[in-house]
Coordinates of C-alpha atoms and ligand atoms in Angstrom, one line a residue:
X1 CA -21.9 -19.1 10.3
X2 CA -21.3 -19.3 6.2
X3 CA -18.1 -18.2 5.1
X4 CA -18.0 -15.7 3.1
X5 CA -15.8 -16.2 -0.5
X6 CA -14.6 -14.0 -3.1
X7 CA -13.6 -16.4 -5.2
X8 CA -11.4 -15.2 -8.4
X9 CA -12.9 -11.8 -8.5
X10 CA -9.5 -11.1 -10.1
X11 CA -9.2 -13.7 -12.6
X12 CA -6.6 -12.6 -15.1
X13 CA -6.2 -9.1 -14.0
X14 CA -3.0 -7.7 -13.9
X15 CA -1.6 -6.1 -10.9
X16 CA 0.9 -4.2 -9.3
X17 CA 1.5 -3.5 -5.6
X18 CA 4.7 -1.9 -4.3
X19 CA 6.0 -2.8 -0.9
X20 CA 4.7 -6.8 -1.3
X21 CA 7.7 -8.2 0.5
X22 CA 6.3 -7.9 4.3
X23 CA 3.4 -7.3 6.5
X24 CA 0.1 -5.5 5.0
X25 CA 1.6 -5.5 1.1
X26 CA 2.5 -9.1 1.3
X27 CA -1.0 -9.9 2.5
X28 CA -2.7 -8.2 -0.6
X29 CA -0.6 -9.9 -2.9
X30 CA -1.3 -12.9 -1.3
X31 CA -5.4 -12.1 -1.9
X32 CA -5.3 -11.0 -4.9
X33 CA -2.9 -13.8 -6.3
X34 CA -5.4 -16.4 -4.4
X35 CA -8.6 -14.4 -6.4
X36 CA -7.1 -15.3 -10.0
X37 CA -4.8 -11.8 -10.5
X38 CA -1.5 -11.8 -11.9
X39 CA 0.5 -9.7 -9.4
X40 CA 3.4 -8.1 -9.8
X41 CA 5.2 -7.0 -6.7
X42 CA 8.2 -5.3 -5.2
X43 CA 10.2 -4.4 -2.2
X44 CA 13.9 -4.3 -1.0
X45 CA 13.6 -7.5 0.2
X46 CA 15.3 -10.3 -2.6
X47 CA 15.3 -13.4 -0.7
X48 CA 11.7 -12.9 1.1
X49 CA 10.2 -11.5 -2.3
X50 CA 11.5 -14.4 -4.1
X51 CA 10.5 -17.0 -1.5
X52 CA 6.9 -15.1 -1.7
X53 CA 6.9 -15.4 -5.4
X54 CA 7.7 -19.4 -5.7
X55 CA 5.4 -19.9 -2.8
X56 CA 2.6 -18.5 -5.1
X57 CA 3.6 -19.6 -7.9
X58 CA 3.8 -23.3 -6.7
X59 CA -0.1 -22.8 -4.8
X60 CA -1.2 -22.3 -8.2
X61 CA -0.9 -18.5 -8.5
X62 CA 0.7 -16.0 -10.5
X63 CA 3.3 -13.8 -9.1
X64 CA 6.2 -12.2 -10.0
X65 CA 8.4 -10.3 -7.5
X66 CA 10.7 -7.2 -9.0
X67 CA 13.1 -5.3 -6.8
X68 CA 12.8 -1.6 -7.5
X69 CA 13.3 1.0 -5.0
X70 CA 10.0 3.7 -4.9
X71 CA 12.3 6.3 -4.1
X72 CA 13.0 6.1 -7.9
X73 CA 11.0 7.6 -10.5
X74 CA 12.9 5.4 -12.9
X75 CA 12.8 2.2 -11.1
X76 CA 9.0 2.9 -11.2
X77 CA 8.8 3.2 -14.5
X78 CA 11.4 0.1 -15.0
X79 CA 8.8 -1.7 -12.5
X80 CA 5.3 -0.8 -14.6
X81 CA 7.3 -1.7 -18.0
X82 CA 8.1 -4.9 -16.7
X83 CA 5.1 -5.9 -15.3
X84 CA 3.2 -4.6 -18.3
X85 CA 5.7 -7.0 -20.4
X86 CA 5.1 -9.8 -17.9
X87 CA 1.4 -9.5 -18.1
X88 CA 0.1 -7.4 -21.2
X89 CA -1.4 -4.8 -19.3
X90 CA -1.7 -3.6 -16.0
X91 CA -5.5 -2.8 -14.4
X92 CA -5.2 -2.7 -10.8
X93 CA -2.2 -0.8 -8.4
X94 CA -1.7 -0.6 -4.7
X95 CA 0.9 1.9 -3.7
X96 CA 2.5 0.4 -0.2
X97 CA 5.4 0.6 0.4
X98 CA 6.5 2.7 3.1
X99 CA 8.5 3.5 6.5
X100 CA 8.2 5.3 9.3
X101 CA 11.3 6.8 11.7
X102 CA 12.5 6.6 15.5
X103 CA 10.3 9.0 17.8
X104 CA 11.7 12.7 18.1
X105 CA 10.2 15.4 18.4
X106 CA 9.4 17.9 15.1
X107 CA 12.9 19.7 15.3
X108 CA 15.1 17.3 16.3
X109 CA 14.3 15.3 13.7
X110 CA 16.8 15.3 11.5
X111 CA 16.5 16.5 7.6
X112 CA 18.3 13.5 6.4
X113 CA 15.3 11.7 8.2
X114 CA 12.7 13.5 7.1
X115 CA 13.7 13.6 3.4
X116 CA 14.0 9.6 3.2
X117 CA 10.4 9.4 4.7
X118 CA 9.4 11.7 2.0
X119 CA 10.9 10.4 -0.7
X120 CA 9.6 6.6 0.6
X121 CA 6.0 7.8 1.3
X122 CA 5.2 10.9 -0.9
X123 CA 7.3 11.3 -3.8
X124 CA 7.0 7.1 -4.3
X125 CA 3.3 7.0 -4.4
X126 CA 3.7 9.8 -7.1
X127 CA 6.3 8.1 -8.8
X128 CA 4.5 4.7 -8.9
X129 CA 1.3 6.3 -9.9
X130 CA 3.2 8.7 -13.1
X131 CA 3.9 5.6 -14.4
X132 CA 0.8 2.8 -13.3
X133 CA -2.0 5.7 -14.6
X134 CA -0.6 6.0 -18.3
X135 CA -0.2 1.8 -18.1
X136 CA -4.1 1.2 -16.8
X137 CA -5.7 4.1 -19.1
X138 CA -3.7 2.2 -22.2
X139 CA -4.7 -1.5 -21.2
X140 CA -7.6 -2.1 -23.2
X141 CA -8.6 -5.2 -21.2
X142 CA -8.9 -2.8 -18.3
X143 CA -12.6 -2.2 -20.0
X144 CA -13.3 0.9 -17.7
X145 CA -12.2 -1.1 -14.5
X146 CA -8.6 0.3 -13.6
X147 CA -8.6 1.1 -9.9
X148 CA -5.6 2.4 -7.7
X149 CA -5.2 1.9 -4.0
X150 CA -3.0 4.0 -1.7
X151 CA -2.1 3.1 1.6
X152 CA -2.1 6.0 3.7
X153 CA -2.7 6.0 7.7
X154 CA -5.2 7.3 9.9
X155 CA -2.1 9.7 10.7
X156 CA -2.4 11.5 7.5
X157 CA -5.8 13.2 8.6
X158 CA -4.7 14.3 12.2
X159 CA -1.7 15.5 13.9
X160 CA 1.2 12.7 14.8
X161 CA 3.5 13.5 18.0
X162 CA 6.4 12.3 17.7
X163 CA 6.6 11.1 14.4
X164 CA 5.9 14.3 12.5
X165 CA 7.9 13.2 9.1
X166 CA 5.8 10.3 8.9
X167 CA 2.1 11.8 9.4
X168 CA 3.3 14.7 6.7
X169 CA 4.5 12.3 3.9
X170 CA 0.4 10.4 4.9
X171 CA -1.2 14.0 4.6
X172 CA 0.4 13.9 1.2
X173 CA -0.6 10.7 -0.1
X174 CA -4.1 11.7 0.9
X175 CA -4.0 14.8 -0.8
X176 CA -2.8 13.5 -4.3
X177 CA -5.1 10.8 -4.0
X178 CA -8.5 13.1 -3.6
X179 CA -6.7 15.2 -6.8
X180 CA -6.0 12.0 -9.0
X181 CA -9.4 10.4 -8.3
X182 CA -11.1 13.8 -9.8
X183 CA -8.4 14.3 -12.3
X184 CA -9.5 10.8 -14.2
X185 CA -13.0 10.1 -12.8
X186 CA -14.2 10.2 -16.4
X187 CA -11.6 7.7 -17.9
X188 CA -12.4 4.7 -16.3
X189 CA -10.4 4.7 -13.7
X190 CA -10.8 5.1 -9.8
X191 CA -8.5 6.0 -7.2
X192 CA -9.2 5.3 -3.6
X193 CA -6.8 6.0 -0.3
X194 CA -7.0 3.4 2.8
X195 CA -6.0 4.4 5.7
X196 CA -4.8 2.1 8.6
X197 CA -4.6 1.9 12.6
X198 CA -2.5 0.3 14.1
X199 CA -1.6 -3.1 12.3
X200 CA 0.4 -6.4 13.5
X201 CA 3.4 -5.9 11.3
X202 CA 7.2 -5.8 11.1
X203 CA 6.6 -1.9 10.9
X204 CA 4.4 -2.3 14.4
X205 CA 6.8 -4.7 16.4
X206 CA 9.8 -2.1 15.7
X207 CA 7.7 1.3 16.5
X208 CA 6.9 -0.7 19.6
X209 CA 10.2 -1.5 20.2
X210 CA 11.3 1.8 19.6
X211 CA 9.3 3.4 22.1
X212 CA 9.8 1.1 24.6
X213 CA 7.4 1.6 27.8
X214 CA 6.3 5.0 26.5
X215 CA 3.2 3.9 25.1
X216 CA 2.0 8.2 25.0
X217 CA 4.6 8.2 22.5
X218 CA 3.0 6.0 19.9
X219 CA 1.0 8.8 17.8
X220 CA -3.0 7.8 17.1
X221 CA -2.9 5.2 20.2
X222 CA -4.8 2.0 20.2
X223 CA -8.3 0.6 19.8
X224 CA -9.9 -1.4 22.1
X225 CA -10.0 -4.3 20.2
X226 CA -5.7 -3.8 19.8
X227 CA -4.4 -3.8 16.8
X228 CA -5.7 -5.0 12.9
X229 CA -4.1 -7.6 11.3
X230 CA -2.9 -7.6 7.4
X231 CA -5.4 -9.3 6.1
X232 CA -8.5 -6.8 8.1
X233 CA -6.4 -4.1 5.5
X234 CA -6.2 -6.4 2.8
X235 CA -10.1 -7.3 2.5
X236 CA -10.1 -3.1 2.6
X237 CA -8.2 -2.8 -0.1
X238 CA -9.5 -5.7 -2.1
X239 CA -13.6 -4.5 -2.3
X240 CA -11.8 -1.2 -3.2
X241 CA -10.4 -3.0 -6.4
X242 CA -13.4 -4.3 -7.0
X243 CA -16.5 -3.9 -9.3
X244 CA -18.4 -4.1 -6.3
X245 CA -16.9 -0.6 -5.4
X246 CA -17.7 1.1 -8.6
X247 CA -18.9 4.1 -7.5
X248 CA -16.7 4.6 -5.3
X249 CA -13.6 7.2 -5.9
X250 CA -11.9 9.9 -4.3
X251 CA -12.6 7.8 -0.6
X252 CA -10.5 7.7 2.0
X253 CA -11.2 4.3 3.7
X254 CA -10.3 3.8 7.8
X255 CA -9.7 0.7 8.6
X256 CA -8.8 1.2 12.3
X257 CA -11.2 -0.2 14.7
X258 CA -12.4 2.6 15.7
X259 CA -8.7 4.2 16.5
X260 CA -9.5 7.2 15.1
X261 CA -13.3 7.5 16.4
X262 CA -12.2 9.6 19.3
Ligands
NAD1 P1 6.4 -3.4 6.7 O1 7.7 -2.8 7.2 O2 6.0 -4.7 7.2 O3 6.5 -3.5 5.1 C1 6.9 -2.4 4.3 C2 7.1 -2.8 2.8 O4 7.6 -1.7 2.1 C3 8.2 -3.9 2.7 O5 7.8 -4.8 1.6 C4 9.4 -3.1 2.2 O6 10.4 -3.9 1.5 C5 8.8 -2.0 1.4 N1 9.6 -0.9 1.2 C6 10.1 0.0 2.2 N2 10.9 0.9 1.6 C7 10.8 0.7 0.2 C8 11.4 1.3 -0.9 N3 12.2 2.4 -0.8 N4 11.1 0.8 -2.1 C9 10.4 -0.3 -2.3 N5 9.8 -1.0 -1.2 C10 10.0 -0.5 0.0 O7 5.3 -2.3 6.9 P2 3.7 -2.4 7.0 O8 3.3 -2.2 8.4 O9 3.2 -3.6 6.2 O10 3.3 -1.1 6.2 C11 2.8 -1.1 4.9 C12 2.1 0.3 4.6 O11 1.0 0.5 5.6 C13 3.1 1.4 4.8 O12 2.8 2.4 3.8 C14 2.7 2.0 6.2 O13 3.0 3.3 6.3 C15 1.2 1.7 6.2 N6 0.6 1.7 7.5 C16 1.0 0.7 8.4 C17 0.5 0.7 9.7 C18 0.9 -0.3 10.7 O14 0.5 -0.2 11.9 N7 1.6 -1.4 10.4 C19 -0.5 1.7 10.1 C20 -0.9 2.6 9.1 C21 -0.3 2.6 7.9

């Protein structure tokens, strides 16, 4: 069968994605580093990020991890400055960083809880984005090409037992998506929501782990085929940067094997 290749769709485009330290986010930087972008990234994780980073770097690529924390609207702006600096411009954002929290049911989970997952999921997609829009409307190389991705969940449409805190902060990143993607659809810039089943992550192994045998406590269940890898999310996420998507804006892609279908 050919292979199909997207080679350096991305060449010299700046970039930005949050949460590039582990499991689906360190998979897009990896793509779009490998398709010619200059990616910034960032994470709480120093040595991994770092190791990512010279990894790139010495295959060839530019990368550049940053630690900032999304739960702060000034480390997001600290974050787009720097990577603005870094790379004269910024074009293309994925917002991905995120958590979820041990099972409980709605009220016994505590407020502490619920707040963190907010301020991980919600307000730090808003805060990346507060300061990423200005940055891609102002990069004159962006040439009416900016595009945002957030990554949501296929629990941000539908209820989620047991993890109630998670699938509300998911509702809300679906929700300011649709609104952003209207509020610039006439400045060249396009802002598109992917939502994910179950992937093979870091985030996966300790859900599973969390619920142990109790496999009717893992909210949206699993597809047939089991779960997505990163890189199913990545390609996703990639065509949604893309030219190729052009008209596309506003969407809110599945990528879930069917999870959701039923
Ligand atoms: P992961 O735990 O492997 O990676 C999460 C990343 O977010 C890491 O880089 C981590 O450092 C970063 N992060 C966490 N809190 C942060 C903070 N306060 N500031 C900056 N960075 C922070 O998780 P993953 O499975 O790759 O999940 C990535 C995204 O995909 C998340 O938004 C998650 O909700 C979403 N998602 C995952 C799945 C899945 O099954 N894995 C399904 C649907 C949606």
């Amino acid at each position: 069968m050919a292979k199909i290749t997207h080679d350096r769709r991305f060449a010299g485009h700046p970039a930005l994605v949050t949460g590039g330290t582990s499991g689906i986010g360190e998979q897009i930087v990896r793509r779009l580093a490998k398709e010619g972008a200059h990616v910034a990234f960032c994470g709480l994780d120093d040595e991994g990020g770092q190791a990512l980073e010279q990894h790139l770097c010495e295959d060839g690529g530019v990368a550049r991890y940053i630690r900032a924390d999304v739960r702060s609207d000034a480390e997001m702006a600290q974050l787009v400055a720097q990577t603005v600096a870094q790379f004269g411009g910024l074009s293309l954002a994925v917002n991905c960083a995120g958590i979820s929290h041990l099972p409980l049911r709605l009220a016994d989970i505590d407020p502490a809880i619920w707040r963190d997952v907010m301020a991980t999921n919600a307000d730090g997609v808003f805060y990346a984005m507060r300061h990423e829009i200005p940055a891609i409307l102002s990069h004159e190389g962006t040439n009416g090409s900016g595009a945002i991705v957030n990554i949501a969940s296929i629990l941000g449409a539908k209820g989620s037992p047991w993890i109630a805190a998670y699938g509300a902060s998911k509702h809300a990143v679906i929700g300011m998506t649709l609104s952003a993607a209207r509020d610039y659809a006439t400045m060249g810039l396009r802002i598109n929501a992917v939502s994910p089943g179950p992937v093979d992550t870091p985030m996966l192994q300790r859900a599973l782990l969390d619920i142990g045998d109790d496999h009717t406590k893992y909210a949206g269940g699993f597809p047939p085929s089991g779960p997505g890898r990163p890189d199913d999310v990545a390609s996703a996420v990639l065509f949604l940067l893309s030219r190729e998507a052009a008209y596309i804006n506003g969407a809110n892609l599945l990528v879930d094997g069917a999870t959701a279908a039923i």
